[in-house]
C-alpha positions as YAML, in Angstrom:
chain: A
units: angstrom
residues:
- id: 1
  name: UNK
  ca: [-31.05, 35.36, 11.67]
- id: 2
  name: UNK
  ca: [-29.76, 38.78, 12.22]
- id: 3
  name: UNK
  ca: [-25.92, 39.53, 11.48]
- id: 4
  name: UNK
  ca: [-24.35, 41.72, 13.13]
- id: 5
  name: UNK
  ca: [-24.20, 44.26, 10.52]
- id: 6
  name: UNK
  ca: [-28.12, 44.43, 10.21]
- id: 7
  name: UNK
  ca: [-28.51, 44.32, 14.05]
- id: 8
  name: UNK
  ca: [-26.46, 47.50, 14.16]
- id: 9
  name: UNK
  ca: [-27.90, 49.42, 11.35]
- id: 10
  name: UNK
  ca: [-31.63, 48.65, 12.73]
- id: 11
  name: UNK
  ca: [-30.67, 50.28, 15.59]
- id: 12
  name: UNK
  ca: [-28.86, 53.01, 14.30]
- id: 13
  name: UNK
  ca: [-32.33, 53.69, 12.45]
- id: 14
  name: UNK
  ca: [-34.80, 53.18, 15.45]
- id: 15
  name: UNK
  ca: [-32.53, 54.02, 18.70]
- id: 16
  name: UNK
  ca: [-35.42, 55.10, 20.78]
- id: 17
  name: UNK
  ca: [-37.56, 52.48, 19.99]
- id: 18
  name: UNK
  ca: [-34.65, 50.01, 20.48]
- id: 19
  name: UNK
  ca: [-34.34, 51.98, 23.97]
- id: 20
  name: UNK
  ca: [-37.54, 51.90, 24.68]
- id: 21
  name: UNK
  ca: [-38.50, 48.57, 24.37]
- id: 22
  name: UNK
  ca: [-34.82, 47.67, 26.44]
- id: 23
  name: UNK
  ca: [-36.17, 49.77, 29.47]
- id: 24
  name: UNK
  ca: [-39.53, 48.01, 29.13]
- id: 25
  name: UNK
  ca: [-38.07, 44.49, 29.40]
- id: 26
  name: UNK
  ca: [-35.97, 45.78, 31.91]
- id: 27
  name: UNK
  ca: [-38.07, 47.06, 34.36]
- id: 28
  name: UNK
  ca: [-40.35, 43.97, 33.60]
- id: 29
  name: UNK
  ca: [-37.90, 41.72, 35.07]
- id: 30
  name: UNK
  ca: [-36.99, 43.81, 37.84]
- id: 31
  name: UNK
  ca: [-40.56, 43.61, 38.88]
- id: 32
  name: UNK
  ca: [-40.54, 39.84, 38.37]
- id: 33
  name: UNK
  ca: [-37.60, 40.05, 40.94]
- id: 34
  name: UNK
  ca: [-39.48, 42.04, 43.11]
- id: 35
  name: UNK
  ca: [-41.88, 39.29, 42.60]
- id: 36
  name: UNK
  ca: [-40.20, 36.80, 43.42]
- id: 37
  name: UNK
  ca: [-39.04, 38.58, 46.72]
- id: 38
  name: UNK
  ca: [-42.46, 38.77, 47.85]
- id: 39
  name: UNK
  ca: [-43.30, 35.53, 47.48]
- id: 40
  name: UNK
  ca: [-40.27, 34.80, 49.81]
- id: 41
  name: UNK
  ca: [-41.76, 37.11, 51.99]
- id: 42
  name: UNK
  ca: [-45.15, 35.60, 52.73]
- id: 43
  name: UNK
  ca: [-44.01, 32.52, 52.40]
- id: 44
  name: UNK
  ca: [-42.00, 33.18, 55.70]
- id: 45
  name: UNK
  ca: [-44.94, 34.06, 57.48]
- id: 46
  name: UNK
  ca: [-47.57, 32.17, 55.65]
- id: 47
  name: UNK
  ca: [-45.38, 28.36, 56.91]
- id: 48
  name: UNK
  ca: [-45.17, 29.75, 60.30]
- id: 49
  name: UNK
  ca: [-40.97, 31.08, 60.03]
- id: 50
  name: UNK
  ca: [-40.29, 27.62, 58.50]
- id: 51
  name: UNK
  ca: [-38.86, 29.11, 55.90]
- id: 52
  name: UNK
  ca: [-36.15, 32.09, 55.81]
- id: 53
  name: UNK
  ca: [-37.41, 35.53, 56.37]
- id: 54
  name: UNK
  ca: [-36.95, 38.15, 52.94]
- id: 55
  name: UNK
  ca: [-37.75, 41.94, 53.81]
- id: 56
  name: UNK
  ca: [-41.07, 42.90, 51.83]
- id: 57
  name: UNK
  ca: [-40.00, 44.95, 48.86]
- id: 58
  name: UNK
  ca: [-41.94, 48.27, 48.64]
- id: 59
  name: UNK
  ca: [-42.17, 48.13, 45.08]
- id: 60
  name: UNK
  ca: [-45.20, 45.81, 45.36]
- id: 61
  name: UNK
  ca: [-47.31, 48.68, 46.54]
- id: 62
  name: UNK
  ca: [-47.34, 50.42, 43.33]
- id: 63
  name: UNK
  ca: [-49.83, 47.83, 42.15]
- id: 64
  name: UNK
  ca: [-52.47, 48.91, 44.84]
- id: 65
  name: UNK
  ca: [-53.85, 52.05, 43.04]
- id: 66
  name: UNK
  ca: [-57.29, 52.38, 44.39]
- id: 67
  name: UNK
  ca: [-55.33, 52.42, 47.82]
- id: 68
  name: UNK
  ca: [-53.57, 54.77, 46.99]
- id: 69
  name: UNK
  ca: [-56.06, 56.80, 45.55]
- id: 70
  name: UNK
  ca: [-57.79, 56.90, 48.71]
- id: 71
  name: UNK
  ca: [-54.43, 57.56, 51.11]
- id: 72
  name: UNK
  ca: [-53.85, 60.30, 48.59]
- id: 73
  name: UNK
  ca: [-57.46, 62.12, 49.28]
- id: 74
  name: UNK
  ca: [-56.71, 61.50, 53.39]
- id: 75
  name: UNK
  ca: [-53.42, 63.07, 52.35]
- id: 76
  name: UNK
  ca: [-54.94, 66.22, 50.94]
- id: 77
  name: UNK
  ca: [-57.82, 66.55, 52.80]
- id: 78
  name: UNK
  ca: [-55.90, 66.67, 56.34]
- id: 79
  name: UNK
  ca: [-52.00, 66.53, 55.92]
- id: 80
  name: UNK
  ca: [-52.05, 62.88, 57.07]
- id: 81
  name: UNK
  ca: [-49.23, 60.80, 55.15]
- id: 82
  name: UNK
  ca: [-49.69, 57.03, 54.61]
- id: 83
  name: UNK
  ca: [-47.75, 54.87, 56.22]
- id: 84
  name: UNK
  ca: [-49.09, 51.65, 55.98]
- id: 85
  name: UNK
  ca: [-48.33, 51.89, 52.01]
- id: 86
  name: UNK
  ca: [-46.23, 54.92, 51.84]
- id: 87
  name: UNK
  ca: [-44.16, 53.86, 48.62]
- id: 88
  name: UNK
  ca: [-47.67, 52.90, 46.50]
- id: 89
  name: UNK
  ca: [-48.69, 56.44, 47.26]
- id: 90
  name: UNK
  ca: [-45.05, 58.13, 46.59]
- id: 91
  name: UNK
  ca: [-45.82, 56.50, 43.14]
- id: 92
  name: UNK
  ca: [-49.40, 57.39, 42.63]
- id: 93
  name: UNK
  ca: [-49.29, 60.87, 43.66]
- id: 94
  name: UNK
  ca: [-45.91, 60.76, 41.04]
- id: 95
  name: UNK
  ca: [-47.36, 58.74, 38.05]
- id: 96
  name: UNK
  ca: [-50.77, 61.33, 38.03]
- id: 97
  name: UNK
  ca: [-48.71, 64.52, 38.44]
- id: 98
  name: UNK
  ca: [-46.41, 63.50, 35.56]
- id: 99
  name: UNK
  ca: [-48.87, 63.79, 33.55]
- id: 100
  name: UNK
  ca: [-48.89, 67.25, 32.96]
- id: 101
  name: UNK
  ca: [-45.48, 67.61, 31.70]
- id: 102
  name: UNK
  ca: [-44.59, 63.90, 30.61]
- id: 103
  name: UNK
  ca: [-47.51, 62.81, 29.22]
- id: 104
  name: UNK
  ca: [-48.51, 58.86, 29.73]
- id: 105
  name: UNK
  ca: [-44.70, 58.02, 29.88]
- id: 106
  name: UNK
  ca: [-45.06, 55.72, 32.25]
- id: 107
  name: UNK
  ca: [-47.59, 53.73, 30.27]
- id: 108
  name: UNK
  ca: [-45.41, 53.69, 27.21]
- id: 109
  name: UNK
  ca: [-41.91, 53.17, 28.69]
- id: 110
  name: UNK
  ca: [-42.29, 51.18, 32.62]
- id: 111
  name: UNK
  ca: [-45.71, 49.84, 32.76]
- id: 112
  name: UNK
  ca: [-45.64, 45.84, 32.82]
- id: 113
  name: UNK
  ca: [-49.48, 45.85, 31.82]
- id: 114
  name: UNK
  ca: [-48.49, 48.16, 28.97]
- id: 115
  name: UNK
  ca: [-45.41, 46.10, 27.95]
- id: 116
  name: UNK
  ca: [-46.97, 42.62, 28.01]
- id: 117
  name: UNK
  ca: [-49.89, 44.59, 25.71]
- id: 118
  name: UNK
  ca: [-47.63, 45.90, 22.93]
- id: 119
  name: UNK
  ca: [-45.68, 43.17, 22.63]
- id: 120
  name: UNK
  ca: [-48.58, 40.87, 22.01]
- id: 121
  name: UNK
  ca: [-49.66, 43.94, 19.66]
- id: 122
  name: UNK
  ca: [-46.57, 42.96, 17.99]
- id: 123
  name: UNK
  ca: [-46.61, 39.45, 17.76]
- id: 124
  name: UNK
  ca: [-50.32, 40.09, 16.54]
- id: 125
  name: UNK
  ca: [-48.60, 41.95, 13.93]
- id: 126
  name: UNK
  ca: [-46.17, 39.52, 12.86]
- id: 127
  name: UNK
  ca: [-48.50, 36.46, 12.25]
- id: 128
  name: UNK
  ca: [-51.42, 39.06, 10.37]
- id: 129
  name: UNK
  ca: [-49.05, 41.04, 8.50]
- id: 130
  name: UNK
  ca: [-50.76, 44.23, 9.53]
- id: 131
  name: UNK
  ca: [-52.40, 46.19, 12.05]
- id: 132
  name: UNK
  ca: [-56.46, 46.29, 12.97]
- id: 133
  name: UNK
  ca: [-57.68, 49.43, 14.41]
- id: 134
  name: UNK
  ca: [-61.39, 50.01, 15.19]
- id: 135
  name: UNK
  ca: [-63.33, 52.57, 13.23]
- id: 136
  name: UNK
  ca: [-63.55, 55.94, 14.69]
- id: 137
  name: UNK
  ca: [-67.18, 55.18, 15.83]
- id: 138
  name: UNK
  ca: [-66.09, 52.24, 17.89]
- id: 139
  name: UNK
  ca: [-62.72, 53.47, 19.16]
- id: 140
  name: UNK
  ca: [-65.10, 56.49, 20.99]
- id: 141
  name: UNK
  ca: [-67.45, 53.62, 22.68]
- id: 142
  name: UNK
  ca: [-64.20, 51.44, 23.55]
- id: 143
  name: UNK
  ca: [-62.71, 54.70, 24.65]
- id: 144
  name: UNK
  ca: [-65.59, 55.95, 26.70]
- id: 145
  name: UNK
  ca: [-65.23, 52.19, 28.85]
- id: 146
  name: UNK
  ca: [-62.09, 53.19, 30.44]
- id: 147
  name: UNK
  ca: [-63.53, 56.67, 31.58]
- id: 148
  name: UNK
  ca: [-66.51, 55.63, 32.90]
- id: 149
  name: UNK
  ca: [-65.02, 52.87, 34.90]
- id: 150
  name: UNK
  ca: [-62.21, 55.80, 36.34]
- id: 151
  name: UNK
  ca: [-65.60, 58.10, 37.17]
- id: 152
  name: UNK
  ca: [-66.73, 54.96, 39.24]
- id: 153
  name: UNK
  ca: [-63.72, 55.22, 41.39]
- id: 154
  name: UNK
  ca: [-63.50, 58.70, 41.80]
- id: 155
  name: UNK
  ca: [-67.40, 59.31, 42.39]
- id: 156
  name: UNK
  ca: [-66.78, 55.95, 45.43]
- id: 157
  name: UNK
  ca: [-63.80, 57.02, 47.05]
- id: 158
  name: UNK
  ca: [-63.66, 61.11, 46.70]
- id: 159
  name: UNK
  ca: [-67.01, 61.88, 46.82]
- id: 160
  name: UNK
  ca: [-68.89, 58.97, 48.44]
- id: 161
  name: UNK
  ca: [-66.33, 57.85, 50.67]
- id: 162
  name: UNK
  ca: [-66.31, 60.00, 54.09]
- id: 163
  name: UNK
  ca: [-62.82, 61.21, 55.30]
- id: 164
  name: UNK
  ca: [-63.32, 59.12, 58.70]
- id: 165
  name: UNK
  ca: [-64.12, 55.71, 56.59]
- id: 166
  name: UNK
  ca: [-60.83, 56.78, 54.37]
- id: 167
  name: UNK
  ca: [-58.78, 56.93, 57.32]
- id: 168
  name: UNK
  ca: [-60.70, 53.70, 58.72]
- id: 169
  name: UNK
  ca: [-59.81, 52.00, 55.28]
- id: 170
  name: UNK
  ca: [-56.19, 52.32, 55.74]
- id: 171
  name: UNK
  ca: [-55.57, 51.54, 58.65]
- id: 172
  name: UNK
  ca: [-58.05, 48.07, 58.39]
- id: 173
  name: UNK
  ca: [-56.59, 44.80, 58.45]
- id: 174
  name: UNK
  ca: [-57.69, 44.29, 54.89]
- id: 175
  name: UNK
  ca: [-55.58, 47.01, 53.51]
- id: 176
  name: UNK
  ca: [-52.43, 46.23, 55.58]
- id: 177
  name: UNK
  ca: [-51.67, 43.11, 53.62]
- id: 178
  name: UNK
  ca: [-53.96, 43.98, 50.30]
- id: 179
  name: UNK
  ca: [-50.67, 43.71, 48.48]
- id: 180
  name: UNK
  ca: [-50.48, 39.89, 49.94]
- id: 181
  name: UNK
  ca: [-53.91, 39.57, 48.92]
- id: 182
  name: UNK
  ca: [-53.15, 40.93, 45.60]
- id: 183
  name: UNK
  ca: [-50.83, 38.34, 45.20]
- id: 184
  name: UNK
  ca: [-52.79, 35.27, 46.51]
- id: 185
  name: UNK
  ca: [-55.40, 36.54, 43.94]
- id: 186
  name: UNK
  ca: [-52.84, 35.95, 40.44]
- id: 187
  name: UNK
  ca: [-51.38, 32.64, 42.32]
- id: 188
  name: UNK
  ca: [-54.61, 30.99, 42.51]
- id: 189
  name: UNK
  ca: [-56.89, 32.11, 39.57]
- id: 190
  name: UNK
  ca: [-60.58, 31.29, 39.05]
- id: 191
  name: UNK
  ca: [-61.79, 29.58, 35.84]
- id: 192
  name: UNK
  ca: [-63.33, 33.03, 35.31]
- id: 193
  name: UNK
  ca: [-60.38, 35.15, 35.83]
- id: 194
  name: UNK
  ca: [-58.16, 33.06, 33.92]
- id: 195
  name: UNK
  ca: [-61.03, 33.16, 30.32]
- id: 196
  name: UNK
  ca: [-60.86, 36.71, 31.12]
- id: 197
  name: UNK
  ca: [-57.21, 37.27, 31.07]
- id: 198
  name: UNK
  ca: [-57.63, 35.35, 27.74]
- id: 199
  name: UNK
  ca: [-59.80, 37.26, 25.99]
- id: 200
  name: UNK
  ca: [-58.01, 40.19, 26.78]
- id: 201
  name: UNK
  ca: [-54.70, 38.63, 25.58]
- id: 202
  name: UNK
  ca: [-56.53, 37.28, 22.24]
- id: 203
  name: UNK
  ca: [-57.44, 41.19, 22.19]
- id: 204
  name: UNK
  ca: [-54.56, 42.47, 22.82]
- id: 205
  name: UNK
  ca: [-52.92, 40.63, 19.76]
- id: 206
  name: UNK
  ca: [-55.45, 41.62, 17.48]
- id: 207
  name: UNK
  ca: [-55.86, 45.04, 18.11]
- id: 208
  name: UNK
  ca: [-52.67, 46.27, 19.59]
- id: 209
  name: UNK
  ca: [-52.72, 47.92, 23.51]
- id: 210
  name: UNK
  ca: [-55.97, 46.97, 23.82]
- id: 211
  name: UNK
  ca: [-56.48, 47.09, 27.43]
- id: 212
  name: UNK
  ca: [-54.06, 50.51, 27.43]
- id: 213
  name: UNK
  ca: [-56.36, 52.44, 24.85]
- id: 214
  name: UNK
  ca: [-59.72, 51.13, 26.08]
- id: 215
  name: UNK
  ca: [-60.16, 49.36, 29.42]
- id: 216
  name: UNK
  ca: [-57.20, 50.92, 31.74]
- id: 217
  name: UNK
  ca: [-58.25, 53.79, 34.56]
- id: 218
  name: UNK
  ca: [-55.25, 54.02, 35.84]
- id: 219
  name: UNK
  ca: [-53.56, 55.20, 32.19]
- id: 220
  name: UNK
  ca: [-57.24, 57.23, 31.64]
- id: 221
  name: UNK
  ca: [-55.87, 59.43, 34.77]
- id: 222
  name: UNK
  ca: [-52.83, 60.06, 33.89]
- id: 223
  name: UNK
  ca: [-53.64, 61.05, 30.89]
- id: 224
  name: UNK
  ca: [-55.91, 63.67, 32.28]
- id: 225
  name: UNK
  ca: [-52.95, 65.88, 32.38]
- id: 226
  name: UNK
  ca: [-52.31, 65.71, 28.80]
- id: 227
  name: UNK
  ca: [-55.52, 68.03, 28.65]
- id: 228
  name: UNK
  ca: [-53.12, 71.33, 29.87]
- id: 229
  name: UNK
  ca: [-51.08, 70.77, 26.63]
- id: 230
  name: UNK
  ca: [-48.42, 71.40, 28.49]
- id: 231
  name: UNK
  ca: [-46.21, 69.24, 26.54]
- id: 232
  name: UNK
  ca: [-47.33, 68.02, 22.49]
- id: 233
  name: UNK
  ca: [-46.24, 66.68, 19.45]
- id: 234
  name: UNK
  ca: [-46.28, 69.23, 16.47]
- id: 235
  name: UNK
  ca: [-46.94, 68.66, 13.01]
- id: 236
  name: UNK
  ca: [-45.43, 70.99, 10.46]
- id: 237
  name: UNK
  ca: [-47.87, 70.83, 7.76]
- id: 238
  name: UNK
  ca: [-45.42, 72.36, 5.00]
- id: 239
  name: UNK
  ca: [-42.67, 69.58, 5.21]
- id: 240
  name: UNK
  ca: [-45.29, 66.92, 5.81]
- id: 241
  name: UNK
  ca: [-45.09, 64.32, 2.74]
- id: 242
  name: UNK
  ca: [-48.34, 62.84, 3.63]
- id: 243
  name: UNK
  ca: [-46.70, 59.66, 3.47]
- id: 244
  name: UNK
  ca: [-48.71, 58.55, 7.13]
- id: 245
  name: UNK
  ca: [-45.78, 56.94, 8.71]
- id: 246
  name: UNK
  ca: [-46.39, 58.40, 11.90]
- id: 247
  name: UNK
  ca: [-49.65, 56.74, 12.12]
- id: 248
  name: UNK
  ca: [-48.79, 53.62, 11.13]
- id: 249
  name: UNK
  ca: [-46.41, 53.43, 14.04]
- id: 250
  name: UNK
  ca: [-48.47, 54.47, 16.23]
- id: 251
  name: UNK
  ca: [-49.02, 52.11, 19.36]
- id: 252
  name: UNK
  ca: [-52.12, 53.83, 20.58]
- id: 253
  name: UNK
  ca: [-53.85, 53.96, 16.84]
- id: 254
  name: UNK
  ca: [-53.37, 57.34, 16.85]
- id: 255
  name: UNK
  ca: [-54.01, 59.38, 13.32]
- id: 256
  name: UNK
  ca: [-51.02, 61.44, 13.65]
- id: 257
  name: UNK
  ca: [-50.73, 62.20, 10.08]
- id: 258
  name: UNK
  ca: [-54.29, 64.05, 10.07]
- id: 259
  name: UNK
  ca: [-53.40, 66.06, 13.55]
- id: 260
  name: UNK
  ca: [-51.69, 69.61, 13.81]
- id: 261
  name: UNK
  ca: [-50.40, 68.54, 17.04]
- id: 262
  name: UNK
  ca: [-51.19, 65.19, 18.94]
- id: 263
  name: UNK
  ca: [-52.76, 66.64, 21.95]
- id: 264
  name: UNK
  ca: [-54.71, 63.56, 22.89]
- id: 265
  name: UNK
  ca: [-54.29, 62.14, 26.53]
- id: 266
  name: UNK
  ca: [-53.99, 59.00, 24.60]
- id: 267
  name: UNK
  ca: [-50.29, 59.66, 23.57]
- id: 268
  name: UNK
  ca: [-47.53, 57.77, 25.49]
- id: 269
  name: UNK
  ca: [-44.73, 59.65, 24.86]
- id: 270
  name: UNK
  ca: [-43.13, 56.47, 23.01]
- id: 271
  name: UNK
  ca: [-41.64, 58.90, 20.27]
- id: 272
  name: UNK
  ca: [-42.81, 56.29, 17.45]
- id: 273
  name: UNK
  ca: [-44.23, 58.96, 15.49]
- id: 274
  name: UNK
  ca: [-41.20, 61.36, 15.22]
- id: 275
  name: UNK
  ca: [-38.97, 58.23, 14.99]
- id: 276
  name: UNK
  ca: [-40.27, 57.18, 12.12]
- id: 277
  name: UNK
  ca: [-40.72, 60.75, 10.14]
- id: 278
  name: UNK
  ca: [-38.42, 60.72, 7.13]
- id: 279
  name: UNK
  ca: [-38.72, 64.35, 6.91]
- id: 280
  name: UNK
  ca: [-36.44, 65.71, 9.53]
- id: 281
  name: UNK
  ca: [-38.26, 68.69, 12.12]
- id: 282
  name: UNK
  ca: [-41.85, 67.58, 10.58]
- id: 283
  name: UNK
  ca: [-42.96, 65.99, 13.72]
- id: 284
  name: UNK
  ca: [-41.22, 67.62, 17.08]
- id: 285
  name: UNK
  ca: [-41.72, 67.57, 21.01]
- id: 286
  name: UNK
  ca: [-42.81, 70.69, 22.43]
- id: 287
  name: UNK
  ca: [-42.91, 71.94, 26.19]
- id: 288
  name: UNK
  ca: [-44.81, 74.99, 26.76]
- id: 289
  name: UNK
  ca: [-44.40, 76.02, 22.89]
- id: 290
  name: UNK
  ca: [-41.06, 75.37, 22.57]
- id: 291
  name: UNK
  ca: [-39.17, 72.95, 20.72]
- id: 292
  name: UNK
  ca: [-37.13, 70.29, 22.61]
- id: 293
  name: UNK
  ca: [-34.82, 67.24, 21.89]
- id: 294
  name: UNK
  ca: [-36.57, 64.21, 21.34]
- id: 295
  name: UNK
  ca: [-34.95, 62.59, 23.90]
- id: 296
  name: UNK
  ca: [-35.86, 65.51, 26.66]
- id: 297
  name: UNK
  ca: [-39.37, 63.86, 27.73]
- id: 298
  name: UNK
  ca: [-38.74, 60.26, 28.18]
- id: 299
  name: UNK
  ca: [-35.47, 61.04, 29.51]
- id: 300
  name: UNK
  ca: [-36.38, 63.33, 31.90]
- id: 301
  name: UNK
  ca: [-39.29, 61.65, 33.11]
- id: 302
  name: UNK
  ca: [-37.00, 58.35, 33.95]
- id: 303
  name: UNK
  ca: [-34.28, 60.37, 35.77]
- id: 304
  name: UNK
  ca: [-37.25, 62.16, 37.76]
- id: 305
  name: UNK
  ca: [-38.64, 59.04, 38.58]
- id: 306
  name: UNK
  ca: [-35.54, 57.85, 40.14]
- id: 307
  name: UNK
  ca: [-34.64, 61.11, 41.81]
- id: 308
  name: UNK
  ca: [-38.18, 60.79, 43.27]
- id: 309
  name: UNK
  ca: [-37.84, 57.17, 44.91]
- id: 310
  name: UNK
  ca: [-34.21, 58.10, 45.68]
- id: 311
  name: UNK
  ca: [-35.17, 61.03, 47.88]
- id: 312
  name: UNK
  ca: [-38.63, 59.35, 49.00]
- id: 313
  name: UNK
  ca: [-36.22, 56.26, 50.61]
- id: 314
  name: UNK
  ca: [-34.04, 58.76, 52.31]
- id: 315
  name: UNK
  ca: [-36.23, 60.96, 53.98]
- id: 316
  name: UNK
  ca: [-38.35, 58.08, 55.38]
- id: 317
  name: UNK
  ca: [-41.22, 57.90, 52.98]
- id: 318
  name: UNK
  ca: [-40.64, 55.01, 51.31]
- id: 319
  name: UNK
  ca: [-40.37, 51.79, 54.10]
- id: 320
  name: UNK
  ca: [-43.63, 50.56, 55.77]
- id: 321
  name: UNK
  ca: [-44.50, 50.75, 59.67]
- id: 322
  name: UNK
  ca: [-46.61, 47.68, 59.69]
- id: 323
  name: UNK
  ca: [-44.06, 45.32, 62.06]
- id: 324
  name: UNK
  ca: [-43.33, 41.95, 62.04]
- id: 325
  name: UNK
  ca: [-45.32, 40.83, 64.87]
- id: 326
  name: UNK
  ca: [-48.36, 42.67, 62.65]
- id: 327
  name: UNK
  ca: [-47.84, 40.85, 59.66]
- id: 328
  name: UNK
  ca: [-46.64, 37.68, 62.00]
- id: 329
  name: UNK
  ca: [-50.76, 37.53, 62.83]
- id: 330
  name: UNK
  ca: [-52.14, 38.84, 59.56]
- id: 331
  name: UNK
  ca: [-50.72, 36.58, 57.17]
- id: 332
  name: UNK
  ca: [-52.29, 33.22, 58.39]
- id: 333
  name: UNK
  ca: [-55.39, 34.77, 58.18]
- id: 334
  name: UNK
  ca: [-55.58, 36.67, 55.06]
- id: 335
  name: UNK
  ca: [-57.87, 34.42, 53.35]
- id: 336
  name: UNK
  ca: [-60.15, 35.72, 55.83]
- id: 337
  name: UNK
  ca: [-59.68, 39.04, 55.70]
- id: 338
  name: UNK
  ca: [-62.82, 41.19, 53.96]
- id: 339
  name: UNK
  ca: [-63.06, 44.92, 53.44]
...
């Protein structure tokens, strides 16, 4: 046990990490809330009103990327704005361009997928006493998964997909309640699903952020906008000690200690690295070649975030126009509904 006196001086040592990890759990439960909510929500509609009506929380739409994806390319491609799932693409269209400037932040400071993967990274850790990372030759083939199954996606919904069978998509009676469906699908899982959510877990504790660093799409595009080098981690090569600290702190396996500057779309912007530098100014975040606080990215990419829904809610673009009655008659049915 901890005493206070430890407690405090641990996180005196590590306060972004300590941060970090506090927003992670954070925003975890708030999303168990929201959750929660809609479950209360179909529930009202799924027992016929038997049971008290709960507004559907928009937050639920963020976990409908491929939706997204294609409202964003009807978006584009003819000025149309989604509003069957306007919040999901608010924080699509968000998450991808924040990529440029704030790295994977998302992945490494909100992301449930990501949080539930580090921490059994952790715990993997803690019961092995160290950390397994593939060998370069196998991280590139476990890397190269994720990409290819992101060029599947693209090459089916932006280049195969026709901009009347977009706009046919969205408006279909599958997507309207895909969230619901989305749901239904984690309440009731198959004997398959549920070995395969094991596996990845066992995974995930041996080799820490497995599914992040080699089976994720969604992370694989946002990370595309690492590739502008917009914003890096620098390496000054005259203070470094060699003493590979950064490295092995490293969440994503990344060989920091062997990099001029971590330009990889890999990086999460989880600040391990520089944490954990004992020489001060030998690791540093840069934007556009110049040096910044520590704190700037992660910061700044939270408080954006929040601005964004904020001002998304108030100017209309955040709250659904599927009504009542619609959901009233979709509902029952969704079982039966087929894309």
């Amino acid at each position: 046990m901890l005493n206070t006196s430890t407690l405090k001086r641990k996180i005196k040592r590590k306060p972004i990490q300590w941060t970090r990890h506090s927003v992670q759990i954070g925003f975890s439960l708030f999303l168990l809330f929201v959750g929660w909510q809609f479950y209360q929500f179909y529930a009202h509609f799924e027992s016929l009103g038997a049971t008290p009506y709960v507004e559907k929380p928009p937050a639920v739409e963020g976990f409908l990327p491929i939706g997204s994806l294609v409202a964003l390319k009807v978006w584009i491609t003819t000025g149309e704005f989604d509003f069957i799932h306007p919040a999901g693409l608010i924080l699509f269209t968000f998450l991808i361009l924040s990529g440029f400037l704030f790295r994977k932040a998302f992945c490494g400071w909100l992301c449930p997928v990501g949080t539930v993967s580090e921490f059994l990274g952790i715990f993997g850790r803690k019961i092995m006493k160290k950390k397994i990372n593939p060998s370069k030759w196998l991280r590139w083939i476990l890397y190269s998964i994720k990409y290819l199954l992101l060029v599947v996606f693209l090459k089916v919904i932006i280049v195969d997909m026709s901009i009347p069978a977009s706009k046919d998509f969205l408006y279909s009676p599958y997507n309207k309640v895909a969230d619901v469906k989305m749901m239904l699908f984690f309440l009731d899982l198959s004997a398959v699903a549920i070995k395969v959510l094991l596996v990845l877990a066992l995974l995930g504790i041996f080799i820490q952020n497995f599914w992040c660093r080699y089976l994720c799409p969604y992370g694989a595009l946002i990370g595309l906008g690492s590739l502008f080098r917009i914003t890096k981690i620098k390496r000054n090569e005259s203070t470094c000690i060699d003493c590979n600290q950064c490295t092995r702190v490293c969440p994503q396996g990344i060989s920091v200690a062997k990099l001029k500057a971590v330009t990889t779309p890999e990086c999460t912007s989880c600040l391990s690295c520089i944490e954990a530098c004992p020489v001060k100014d030998t690791l540093s975040m840069t934007v556009a070649g110049k040096k910044v606080n520590k704190w700037a990215v992660p910061t700044s990419f939270l408080v954006l975030f929040t601005i964004v829904i904020i001002v998304a809610k108030a100017t209309g673009y955040w709250d659904s126009t599927i009504t009542y009655e619609e959901f009233q008659e979709l509902i029952p049915i969704v079982n039966y509904l087929s894309h």
